[in-house]
XYZ file of C-alpha atoms in Angstrom:
186
model
C -16.368 -3.651 -11.692
C -13.276 -6.203 -10.496
C -13.546 -6.638 -6.714
C -11.686 -8.444 -4.211
C -12.969 -11.519 -2.358
C -12.062 -13.052 0.493
C -13.092 -16.989 0.710
C -14.415 -19.034 3.436
C -10.938 -20.245 4.192
C -9.523 -16.686 4.509
C -7.855 -17.016 1.340
C -7.862 -13.024 -0.561
C -7.734 -12.540 -4.240
C -6.761 -8.573 -4.455
C -7.695 -7.465 -8.047
C -5.528 -4.676 -8.736
C -7.707 -3.866 -11.756
C -9.934 -1.195 -10.081
C -8.256 -0.682 -6.295
C -7.017 2.716 -6.956
C -9.924 4.564 -8.663
C -12.193 2.866 -5.860
C -9.931 4.174 -2.904
C -12.905 6.471 -1.813
C -15.712 4.089 -2.212
C -18.587 4.743 0.844
C -16.097 7.082 2.380
C -12.794 4.542 2.481
C -9.765 5.869 3.599
C -8.331 4.299 0.798
C -8.153 0.726 -1.140
C -7.258 -1.351 1.410
C -10.603 -0.399 3.510
C -12.778 0.171 0.374
C -12.079 -3.470 -1.242
C -11.914 -5.304 2.182
C -15.290 -3.647 2.738
C -16.662 -4.744 -0.312
C -14.947 -8.235 -0.266
C -17.282 -8.605 3.138
C -14.637 -8.450 5.433
C -13.839 -5.883 8.380
C -10.654 -3.602 7.727
C -8.637 -1.965 10.257
C -5.085 -0.229 10.182
C -3.033 0.353 12.663
C -0.922 3.480 11.362
C 2.459 5.009 12.800
C 3.758 8.043 10.936
C 7.113 9.548 11.175
C 10.000 11.208 9.662
C 12.866 9.579 8.867
C 14.976 8.051 6.158
C 14.020 5.550 3.414
C 16.227 2.608 2.994
C 18.762 3.231 -0.119
C 16.688 1.340 -2.376
C 13.940 3.161 -2.061
C 14.984 6.228 -1.522
C 16.943 5.735 -5.292
C 13.581 4.732 -6.732
C 12.150 8.328 -4.982
C 15.156 10.229 -6.725
C 16.369 11.124 -2.894
C 19.909 10.861 -2.189
C 20.733 8.004 1.132
C 19.853 9.730 3.945
C 17.338 12.371 2.603
C 13.917 13.130 5.527
C 10.869 11.356 3.940
C 7.542 11.078 5.403
C 7.295 7.107 6.622
C 3.295 5.774 7.602
C 3.949 2.482 8.880
C 0.727 -0.077 8.440
C -0.579 -2.857 9.928
C -3.265 -4.225 8.045
C -5.940 -6.237 9.505
C -9.111 -7.843 8.064
C -11.092 -8.117 11.650
C -8.295 -9.326 13.913
C -6.353 -11.318 11.561
C -3.336 -9.420 10.295
C -3.006 -9.670 6.619
C -0.556 -7.278 5.398
C 2.319 -5.263 6.500
C 3.023 -1.729 4.560
C 5.445 1.515 4.914
C 4.963 3.800 2.784
C 7.520 6.662 1.588
C 7.038 9.944 0.982
C 9.364 12.439 -0.370
C 9.624 15.642 2.095
C 9.083 18.429 -0.734
C 5.454 16.174 -1.564
C 4.253 16.335 2.278
C 5.224 19.930 2.322
C 2.810 20.483 -0.810
C 0.251 18.000 0.807
C 0.592 18.037 4.051
C -2.406 15.725 5.391
C -0.041 13.085 3.939
C 1.624 12.871 7.384
C -1.320 12.359 9.200
C -2.867 9.667 10.968
C -5.689 10.274 9.374
C -5.750 10.905 6.172
C -9.418 10.889 5.290
C -11.834 9.686 2.456
C -9.485 8.181 -0.176
C -6.316 8.011 1.881
C -2.794 9.645 0.527
C -3.313 9.027 -3.006
C -6.563 11.625 -2.336
C -4.831 13.442 -0.693
C -1.700 14.357 -3.507
C -4.162 14.751 -5.834
C -6.254 17.405 -3.842
C -2.590 19.115 -3.893
C -2.208 19.077 -7.712
C 0.186 15.834 -7.373
C -2.071 12.951 -9.036
C -0.948 9.751 -9.569
C -1.354 9.107 -13.355
C 0.767 6.007 -13.670
C 1.375 3.044 -11.081
C 3.627 0.579 -11.192
C 3.930 -2.399 -9.005
C 6.645 -4.954 -8.936
C 5.908 -8.098 -7.078
C 8.603 -10.320 -5.568
C 9.164 -13.365 -2.899
C 11.295 -12.109 0.100
C 12.319 -14.146 3.191
C 10.825 -13.014 6.068
C 12.756 -11.184 8.533
C 12.260 -11.989 11.944
C 10.203 -9.081 12.765
C 7.704 -9.378 9.718
C 7.575 -13.430 10.940
C 6.357 -12.771 14.236
C 3.468 -10.254 12.877
C 2.368 -12.284 9.992
C 2.948 -15.640 11.965
C 5.203 -17.368 10.096
C 8.416 -19.213 10.143
C 11.440 -16.461 9.907
C 13.027 -17.220 6.003
C 9.754 -17.977 4.724
C 8.909 -16.434 1.173
C 5.902 -13.785 1.239
C 5.032 -11.942 -1.152
C 6.087 -8.183 -1.629
C 4.702 -5.394 -3.800
C 6.874 -2.687 -4.368
C 4.011 0.425 -5.053
C 5.659 3.380 -7.257
C 3.289 6.101 -8.021
C 4.086 8.970 -10.234
C 2.727 12.084 -11.653
C 1.453 13.053 -15.704
C 5.202 14.115 -15.735
C 6.748 11.251 -14.759
C 8.025 12.638 -10.961
C 8.146 9.253 -8.112
C 5.621 10.431 -5.315
C 5.549 7.701 -3.347
C 6.760 4.183 -2.877
C 4.538 1.762 -0.679
C 5.888 -1.415 0.145
C 3.307 -4.076 0.951
C 4.719 -7.493 2.303
C 1.464 -9.722 2.841
C 0.627 -12.676 4.981
C -0.138 -16.061 3.823
C -3.223 -16.636 1.575
C -2.940 -14.087 -0.601
C -3.745 -14.081 -4.888
C -2.665 -11.547 -6.628
C -4.743 -10.646 -9.961
C -3.694 -8.106 -12.411
C -5.484 -7.531 -16.258
C -3.746 -5.847 -19.155
C -6.097 -4.363 -21.890
C -5.276 -5.744 -24.908
C -6.693 -2.462 -27.098
């Protein structure tokens, strides 16, 4: 099964071909923890959960009106002491009501995707858009880069079988990442 790697130089290869199905491996609290452990790293996350409004572009993806209340899970994700990514997840209020564990700091084995599935909101389709974006002042300070430096950003959109968007996560990656995707050809 494909797996992430962390090179001796700190280069992280994120292999997306299996990350979501292995998210609870050995009790991991989500894909990042599972894949970082498998690569020999020491995953850790600082999590903040609050209710607020999603940015306008994220609200549009969620099918919510601008200013609609969502649950926001902001995470600083580390390999050991090294901050490797910032991740903000936006969950519609109706999804958080159906799966209240997504608003907890500790979401248990498998993380929020598993808690949503427990509530009958299984993600069956995931689309990830990858872009380079200039680092904001806050991102630059956190990730140790110059403001305006181009960083890889992944916008993850999770949908249920009926096409309902139940989460949008924006991952901002620090320096030294390779993203690997696979496409079935049958």
